[in-house]
Tab-separated table of C-alpha atoms and ligand atoms in Angstrom:
chain	number	residue	atom	x	y	z
A	1	UNK	CA	0.000	0.000	0.000
A	2	UNK	CA	1.298	3.431	-0.908
A	3	UNK	CA	-0.054	6.034	1.496
A	4	UNK	CA	0.764	9.666	2.034
A	5	UNK	CA	2.619	9.651	5.400
A	6	UNK	CA	0.999	12.972	6.338
A	7	UNK	CA	-2.249	11.015	6.470
A	8	UNK	CA	-0.982	8.816	9.311
A	9	UNK	CA	-3.528	10.176	11.866
A	10	UNK	CA	-6.348	9.468	9.397
A	11	UNK	CA	-5.026	5.972	8.702
A	12	UNK	CA	-4.973	5.345	12.465
A	13	UNK	CA	-8.621	6.435	12.816
A	14	UNK	CA	-9.690	4.095	9.987
A	15	UNK	CA	-7.854	1.195	11.618
A	16	UNK	CA	-9.330	2.048	15.026
A	17	UNK	CA	-12.875	1.656	13.745
A	18	UNK	CA	-11.963	-1.505	11.777
A	19	UNK	CA	-12.846	0.153	8.464
A	20	UNK	CA	-9.383	-0.610	7.115
A	21	UNK	CA	-8.615	-4.308	7.405
A	22	UNK	CA	-5.257	-6.002	6.868
A	23	UNK	CA	-5.123	-9.647	5.775
A	24	UNK	CA	-5.653	-11.568	2.532
A	25	UNK	CA	-8.757	-10.524	0.628
A	26	UNK	CA	-10.451	-11.458	-2.627
A	27	UNK	CA	-11.716	-8.249	-4.235
A	28	UNK	CA	-14.810	-8.019	-6.442
A	29	UNK	CA	-12.414	-7.753	-9.421
A	30	UNK	CA	-11.188	-11.269	-8.599
A	31	UNK	CA	-7.747	-9.959	-7.669
A	32	UNK	CA	-6.192	-10.455	-4.235
A	33	UNK	CA	-5.097	-7.723	-1.855
A	34	UNK	CA	-3.541	-7.264	1.570
A	35	UNK	CA	-5.914	-4.392	2.413
A	36	UNK	CA	-9.672	-3.999	2.363
A	37	UNK	CA	-11.996	-1.118	3.199
A	38	UNK	CA	-15.095	-2.247	5.057
A	39	UNK	CA	-16.822	1.090	4.742
A	40	UNK	CA	-20.001	-0.002	6.516
A	41	UNK	CA	-17.918	-0.038	9.731
A	42	UNK	CA	-17.781	3.753	9.528
A	43	UNK	CA	-21.558	3.954	9.783
A	44	UNK	CA	-21.577	1.323	12.507
A	45	UNK	CA	-19.356	3.447	14.770
A	46	UNK	CA	-20.730	7.006	14.815
A	47	UNK	CA	-18.242	8.323	17.384
A	48	UNK	CA	-15.265	7.179	15.292
A	49	UNK	CA	-16.906	8.466	12.099
A	50	UNK	CA	-17.458	11.846	13.723
A	51	UNK	CA	-13.733	12.179	14.447
A	52	UNK	CA	-12.952	11.350	10.799
A	53	UNK	CA	-15.586	13.773	9.448
A	54	UNK	CA	-14.169	16.502	11.739
A	55	UNK	CA	-10.962	16.302	9.705
A	56	UNK	CA	-12.818	16.314	6.375
A	57	UNK	CA	-14.984	19.279	7.417
A	58	UNK	CA	-11.857	21.225	8.438
A	59	UNK	CA	-10.339	20.582	5.006
A	60	UNK	CA	-13.518	21.701	3.202
A	61	UNK	CA	-13.727	24.824	5.403
A	62	UNK	CA	-10.157	25.756	4.423
A	63	UNK	CA	-10.540	25.066	0.717
A	64	UNK	CA	-14.102	26.075	-0.244
A	65	UNK	CA	-14.980	29.574	0.923
A	66	UNK	CA	-18.584	29.760	-0.133
A	67	UNK	CA	-21.275	27.138	-0.699
A	68	UNK	CA	-24.822	26.289	0.375
A	69	UNK	CA	-25.217	22.509	0.392
A	70	UNK	CA	-23.354	19.332	1.180
A	71	UNK	CA	-24.624	16.629	-1.198
A	72	UNK	CA	-23.978	12.878	-0.888
A	73	UNK	CA	-25.110	9.846	-2.887
A	74	UNK	CA	-27.355	7.333	-1.054
A	75	UNK	CA	-26.937	5.327	1.028
A	76	UNK	CA	-23.422	4.768	2.343
A	77	UNK	CA	-22.335	8.389	2.254
A	78	UNK	CA	-25.492	9.948	3.742
A	79	UNK	CA	-24.224	9.768	7.328
A	80	UNK	CA	-20.856	11.182	6.290
A	81	UNK	CA	-22.311	14.079	4.287
A	82	UNK	CA	-24.925	14.833	6.939
A	83	UNK	CA	-22.293	15.051	9.683
A	84	UNK	CA	-20.106	17.248	7.456
A	85	UNK	CA	-23.055	19.578	6.744
A	86	UNK	CA	-23.812	19.801	10.471
A	87	UNK	CA	-20.217	20.757	11.287
A	88	UNK	CA	-20.006	23.240	8.396
A	89	UNK	CA	-23.414	24.746	9.194
A	90	UNK	CA	-24.718	24.052	5.665
A	91	UNK	CA	-27.834	22.418	4.257
A	92	UNK	CA	-27.751	18.742	3.299
A	93	UNK	CA	-29.264	16.775	0.404
A	94	UNK	CA	-28.744	13.249	-0.878
A	95	UNK	CA	-29.092	11.777	-4.343
A	96	UNK	CA	-30.530	8.344	-5.077
A	97	UNK	CA	-30.977	6.133	-8.094
A	98	UNK	CA	-34.539	6.098	-9.389
A	99	UNK	CA	-34.996	3.867	-12.441
A	100	UNK	CA	-31.197	3.738	-12.797
A	101	UNK	CA	-31.013	7.538	-12.961
A	102	UNK	CA	-29.282	9.564	-10.221
A	103	UNK	CA	-31.789	12.101	-8.946
A	104	UNK	CA	-32.906	14.198	-5.974
A	105	UNK	CA	-36.248	14.240	-4.190
A	106	UNK	CA	-38.335	17.290	-5.012
A	107	UNK	CA	-38.420	18.135	-1.282
A	108	UNK	CA	-34.855	19.463	-1.502
A	109	UNK	CA	-36.336	22.757	-2.643
A	110	UNK	CA	-33.332	25.062	-2.236
A	111	UNK	CA	-30.898	22.943	-4.214
A	112	UNK	CA	-31.578	24.384	-7.688
A	113	UNK	CA	-29.191	27.191	-8.540
A	114	UNK	CA	-27.202	26.806	-5.308
A	115	UNK	CA	-23.524	25.960	-4.772
A	116	UNK	CA	-22.875	22.434	-3.536
A	117	UNK	CA	-19.952	20.437	-2.221
A	118	UNK	CA	-20.230	16.719	-2.930
A	119	UNK	CA	-19.091	14.338	-0.172
A	120	UNK	CA	-18.634	10.608	-0.852
A	121	UNK	CA	-17.051	7.800	1.162
A	122	UNK	CA	-14.634	6.137	-1.254
A	123	UNK	CA	-13.456	7.038	-4.756
A	124	UNK	CA	-12.630	3.951	-6.795
A	125	UNK	CA	-13.697	4.621	-10.384
A	126	UNK	CA	-15.554	7.926	-10.001
A	127	UNK	CA	-18.719	6.459	-11.568
A	128	UNK	CA	-21.225	7.539	-8.892
A	129	UNK	CA	-19.601	10.942	-8.418
A	130	UNK	CA	-19.774	11.606	-12.137
A	131	UNK	CA	-23.526	10.874	-12.042
A	132	UNK	CA	-24.070	13.176	-9.047
A	133	UNK	CA	-22.223	16.020	-10.800
A	134	UNK	CA	-24.357	15.571	-13.938
A	135	UNK	CA	-27.557	15.498	-11.909
A	136	UNK	CA	-26.613	18.712	-10.047
A	137	UNK	CA	-25.600	20.535	-13.219
A	138	UNK	CA	-28.918	19.608	-14.825
A	139	UNK	CA	-30.581	21.560	-11.980
A	140	UNK	CA	-28.343	24.596	-12.423
A	141	UNK	CA	-26.465	23.765	-9.240
A	142	UNK	CA	-22.780	24.652	-9.241
A	143	UNK	CA	-20.342	22.033	-7.976
A	144	UNK	CA	-18.027	23.976	-5.647
A	145	UNK	CA	-15.960	20.951	-4.646
A	146	UNK	CA	-15.804	17.164	-4.544
A	147	UNK	CA	-14.477	15.378	-1.452
A	148	UNK	CA	-14.064	11.770	-0.411
A	149	UNK	CA	-12.753	10.176	2.760
A	150	UNK	CA	-10.603	7.724	0.827
A	151	UNK	CA	-9.289	8.094	-2.721
A	152	UNK	CA	-8.292	4.632	-3.875
A	153	UNK	CA	-7.064	6.047	-7.177
A	154	UNK	CA	-4.398	7.987	-5.209
A	155	UNK	CA	-5.313	11.223	-6.936
A	156	UNK	CA	-5.280	9.846	-10.477
A	157	UNK	CA	-9.010	10.178	-11.239
A	158	UNK	CA	-10.477	13.661	-11.661
A	159	UNK	CA	-14.281	13.817	-11.805
A	160	UNK	CA	-15.683	16.035	-14.559
A	161	UNK	CA	-12.337	17.781	-14.819
A	162	UNK	CA	-12.290	18.653	-11.117
A	163	UNK	CA	-9.670	17.294	-8.730
A	164	UNK	CA	-11.156	15.247	-5.905
A	165	UNK	CA	-10.107	16.213	-2.383
A	166	UNK	CA	-9.505	13.370	0.043
A	167	UNK	CA	-8.402	12.688	3.593
A	168	UNK	CA	-6.557	9.575	2.568
A	169	UNK	CA	-5.135	9.035	-0.927
A	170	UNK	CA	-3.702	5.607	-1.383
A	171	UNK	CA	-3.173	2.993	-3.976
A	172	UNK	CA	-3.823	-0.534	-2.792
A	173	UNK	CA	-1.799	-3.129	-4.654
A	174	UNK	CA	-3.915	-5.934	-6.094
A	175	UNK	CA	-2.506	-9.221	-7.392
A	176	UNK	CA	-3.677	-11.791	-9.922
A	177	UNK	CA	-4.241	-14.990	-7.895
A	178	UNK	CA	-1.327	-16.739	-9.640
A	179	UNK	CA	1.034	-13.927	-8.636
A	180	UNK	CA	-0.338	-13.350	-5.126
A	181	UNK	CA	2.382	-13.466	-2.437
A	182	UNK	CA	-0.203	-14.326	0.243
A	183	UNK	CA	-1.511	-17.306	-1.728
A	184	UNK	CA	2.127	-18.366	-2.133
A	185	UNK	CA	2.433	-18.362	1.667
A	186	UNK	CA	-0.734	-20.467	1.903
A	187	UNK	CA	-2.664	-17.845	3.886
A	188	UNK	CA	-6.444	-18.393	3.982
A	189	UNK	CA	-8.411	-15.853	1.922
A	190	UNK	CA	-11.449	-13.798	2.917
A	191	UNK	CA	-14.080	-12.623	0.463
A	192	UNK	CA	-15.619	-9.532	2.029
A	193	UNK	CA	-19.251	-8.611	1.358
A	194	UNK	CA	-19.440	-7.363	-2.221
A	195	UNK	CA	-20.772	-3.873	-2.684
A	196	UNK	CA	-23.638	-3.598	-5.163
A	197	UNK	CA	-22.976	0.055	-5.710
A	198	UNK	CA	-20.628	1.557	-8.239
A	199	UNK	CA	-18.145	3.825	-6.544
B	201	ZN	ZN1	-4.014	-14.466	-2.729
Protein backbone atom coordinates (compact mmCIF):
# COMPACT_ATOMS: atom_id res chain seq x y z
CA UNK A 1 0.00 0.00 0.00
CA UNK A 2 1.30 3.43 -0.91
CA UNK A 3 -0.05 6.03 1.50
CA UNK A 4 0.76 9.67 2.03
CA UNK A 5 2.62 9.65 5.40
CA UNK A 6 1.00 12.97 6.34
CA UNK A 7 -2.25 11.01 6.47
CA UNK A 8 -0.98 8.82 9.31
CA UNK A 9 -3.53 10.18 11.87
CA UNK A 10 -6.35 9.47 9.40
CA UNK A 11 -5.03 5.97 8.70
CA UNK A 12 -4.97 5.35 12.47
CA UNK A 13 -8.62 6.43 12.82
CA UNK A 14 -9.69 4.09 9.99
CA UNK A 15 -7.85 1.19 11.62
CA UNK A 16 -9.33 2.05 15.03
CA UNK A 17 -12.88 1.66 13.74
CA UNK A 18 -11.96 -1.51 11.78
CA UNK A 19 -12.85 0.15 8.46
CA UNK A 20 -9.38 -0.61 7.12
CA UNK A 21 -8.62 -4.31 7.40
CA UNK A 22 -5.26 -6.00 6.87
CA UNK A 23 -5.12 -9.65 5.77
CA UNK A 24 -5.65 -11.57 2.53
CA UNK A 25 -8.76 -10.52 0.63
CA UNK A 26 -10.45 -11.46 -2.63
CA UNK A 27 -11.72 -8.25 -4.23
CA UNK A 28 -14.81 -8.02 -6.44
CA UNK A 29 -12.41 -7.75 -9.42
CA UNK A 30 -11.19 -11.27 -8.60
CA UNK A 31 -7.75 -9.96 -7.67
CA UNK A 32 -6.19 -10.46 -4.23
CA UNK A 33 -5.10 -7.72 -1.86
CA UNK A 34 -3.54 -7.26 1.57
CA UNK A 35 -5.91 -4.39 2.41
CA UNK A 36 -9.67 -4.00 2.36
CA UNK A 37 -12.00 -1.12 3.20
CA UNK A 38 -15.10 -2.25 5.06
CA UNK A 39 -16.82 1.09 4.74
CA UNK A 40 -20.00 0.00 6.52
CA UNK A 41 -17.92 -0.04 9.73
CA UNK A 42 -17.78 3.75 9.53
CA UNK A 43 -21.56 3.95 9.78
CA UNK A 44 -21.58 1.32 12.51
CA UNK A 45 -19.36 3.45 14.77
CA UNK A 46 -20.73 7.01 14.81
CA UNK A 47 -18.24 8.32 17.38
CA UNK A 48 -15.27 7.18 15.29
CA UNK A 49 -16.91 8.47 12.10
CA UNK A 50 -17.46 11.85 13.72
CA UNK A 51 -13.73 12.18 14.45
CA UNK A 52 -12.95 11.35 10.80
CA UNK A 53 -15.59 13.77 9.45
CA UNK A 54 -14.17 16.50 11.74
CA UNK A 55 -10.96 16.30 9.70
CA UNK A 56 -12.82 16.31 6.38
CA UNK A 57 -14.98 19.28 7.42
CA UNK A 58 -11.86 21.23 8.44
CA UNK A 59 -10.34 20.58 5.01
CA UNK A 60 -13.52 21.70 3.20
CA UNK A 61 -13.73 24.82 5.40
CA UNK A 62 -10.16 25.76 4.42
CA UNK A 63 -10.54 25.07 0.72
CA UNK A 64 -14.10 26.07 -0.24
CA UNK A 65 -14.98 29.57 0.92
CA UNK A 66 -18.58 29.76 -0.13
CA UNK A 67 -21.27 27.14 -0.70
CA UNK A 68 -24.82 26.29 0.38
CA UNK A 69 -25.22 22.51 0.39
CA UNK A 70 -23.35 19.33 1.18
CA UNK A 71 -24.62 16.63 -1.20
CA UNK A 72 -23.98 12.88 -0.89
CA UNK A 73 -25.11 9.85 -2.89
CA UNK A 74 -27.35 7.33 -1.05
CA UNK A 75 -26.94 5.33 1.03
CA UNK A 76 -23.42 4.77 2.34
CA UNK A 77 -22.33 8.39 2.25
CA UNK A 78 -25.49 9.95 3.74
CA UNK A 79 -24.22 9.77 7.33
CA UNK A 80 -20.86 11.18 6.29
CA UNK A 81 -22.31 14.08 4.29
CA UNK A 82 -24.92 14.83 6.94
CA UNK A 83 -22.29 15.05 9.68
CA UNK A 84 -20.11 17.25 7.46
CA UNK A 85 -23.06 19.58 6.74
CA UNK A 86 -23.81 19.80 10.47
CA UNK A 87 -20.22 20.76 11.29
CA UNK A 88 -20.01 23.24 8.40
CA UNK A 89 -23.41 24.75 9.19
CA UNK A 90 -24.72 24.05 5.67
CA UNK A 91 -27.83 22.42 4.26
CA UNK A 92 -27.75 18.74 3.30
CA UNK A 93 -29.26 16.77 0.40
CA UNK A 94 -28.74 13.25 -0.88
CA UNK A 95 -29.09 11.78 -4.34
CA UNK A 96 -30.53 8.34 -5.08
CA UNK A 97 -30.98 6.13 -8.09
CA UNK A 98 -34.54 6.10 -9.39
CA UNK A 99 -35.00 3.87 -12.44
CA UNK A 100 -31.20 3.74 -12.80
CA UNK A 101 -31.01 7.54 -12.96
CA UNK A 102 -29.28 9.56 -10.22
CA UNK A 103 -31.79 12.10 -8.95
CA UNK A 104 -32.91 14.20 -5.97
CA UNK A 105 -36.25 14.24 -4.19
CA UNK A 106 -38.33 17.29 -5.01
CA UNK A 107 -38.42 18.14 -1.28
CA UNK A 108 -34.86 19.46 -1.50
CA UNK A 109 -36.34 22.76 -2.64
CA UNK A 110 -33.33 25.06 -2.24
CA UNK A 111 -30.90 22.94 -4.21
CA UNK A 112 -31.58 24.38 -7.69
CA UNK A 113 -29.19 27.19 -8.54
CA UNK A 114 -27.20 26.81 -5.31
CA UNK A 115 -23.52 25.96 -4.77
CA UNK A 116 -22.87 22.43 -3.54
CA UNK A 117 -19.95 20.44 -2.22
CA UNK A 118 -20.23 16.72 -2.93
CA UNK A 119 -19.09 14.34 -0.17
CA UNK A 120 -18.63 10.61 -0.85
CA UNK A 121 -17.05 7.80 1.16
CA UNK A 122 -14.63 6.14 -1.25
CA UNK A 123 -13.46 7.04 -4.76
CA UNK A 124 -12.63 3.95 -6.79
CA UNK A 125 -13.70 4.62 -10.38
CA UNK A 126 -15.55 7.93 -10.00
CA UNK A 127 -18.72 6.46 -11.57
CA UNK A 128 -21.23 7.54 -8.89
CA UNK A 129 -19.60 10.94 -8.42
CA UNK A 130 -19.77 11.61 -12.14
CA UNK A 131 -23.53 10.87 -12.04
CA UNK A 132 -24.07 13.18 -9.05
CA UNK A 133 -22.22 16.02 -10.80
CA UNK A 134 -24.36 15.57 -13.94
CA UNK A 135 -27.56 15.50 -11.91
CA UNK A 136 -26.61 18.71 -10.05
CA UNK A 137 -25.60 20.54 -13.22
CA UNK A 138 -28.92 19.61 -14.82
CA UNK A 139 -30.58 21.56 -11.98
CA UNK A 140 -28.34 24.60 -12.42
CA UNK A 141 -26.47 23.76 -9.24
CA UNK A 142 -22.78 24.65 -9.24
CA UNK A 143 -20.34 22.03 -7.98
CA UNK A 144 -18.03 23.98 -5.65
CA UNK A 145 -15.96 20.95 -4.65
CA UNK A 146 -15.80 17.16 -4.54
CA UNK A 147 -14.48 15.38 -1.45
CA UNK A 148 -14.06 11.77 -0.41
CA UNK A 149 -12.75 10.18 2.76
CA UNK A 150 -10.60 7.72 0.83
CA UNK A 151 -9.29 8.09 -2.72
CA UNK A 152 -8.29 4.63 -3.87
CA UNK A 153 -7.06 6.05 -7.18
CA UNK A 154 -4.40 7.99 -5.21
CA UNK A 155 -5.31 11.22 -6.94
CA UNK A 156 -5.28 9.85 -10.48
CA UNK A 157 -9.01 10.18 -11.24
CA UNK A 158 -10.48 13.66 -11.66
CA UNK A 159 -14.28 13.82 -11.80
CA UNK A 160 -15.68 16.04 -14.56
CA UNK A 161 -12.34 17.78 -14.82
CA UNK A 162 -12.29 18.65 -11.12
CA UNK A 163 -9.67 17.29 -8.73
CA UNK A 164 -11.16 15.25 -5.90
CA UNK A 165 -10.11 16.21 -2.38
CA UNK A 166 -9.51 13.37 0.04
CA UNK A 167 -8.40 12.69 3.59
CA UNK A 168 -6.56 9.58 2.57
CA UNK A 169 -5.14 9.04 -0.93
CA UNK A 170 -3.70 5.61 -1.38
CA UNK A 171 -3.17 2.99 -3.98
CA UNK A 172 -3.82 -0.53 -2.79
CA UNK A 173 -1.80 -3.13 -4.65
CA UNK A 174 -3.91 -5.93 -6.09
CA UNK A 175 -2.51 -9.22 -7.39
CA UNK A 176 -3.68 -11.79 -9.92
CA UNK A 177 -4.24 -14.99 -7.89
CA UNK A 178 -1.33 -16.74 -9.64
CA UNK A 179 1.03 -13.93 -8.64
CA UNK A 180 -0.34 -13.35 -5.13
CA UNK A 181 2.38 -13.47 -2.44
CA UNK A 182 -0.20 -14.33 0.24
CA UNK A 183 -1.51 -17.31 -1.73
CA UNK A 184 2.13 -18.37 -2.13
CA UNK A 185 2.43 -18.36 1.67
CA UNK A 186 -0.73 -20.47 1.90
CA UNK A 187 -2.66 -17.84 3.89
CA UNK A 188 -6.44 -18.39 3.98
CA UNK A 189 -8.41 -15.85 1.92
CA UNK A 190 -11.45 -13.80 2.92
CA UNK A 191 -14.08 -12.62 0.46
CA UNK A 192 -15.62 -9.53 2.03
CA UNK A 193 -19.25 -8.61 1.36
CA UNK A 194 -19.44 -7.36 -2.22
CA UNK A 195 -20.77 -3.87 -2.68
CA UNK A 196 -23.64 -3.60 -5.16
CA UNK A 197 -22.98 0.05 -5.71
CA UNK A 198 -20.63 1.56 -8.24
CA UNK A 199 -18.15 3.82 -6.54
ZN1 LIG B 1 -4.01 -14.47 -2.73
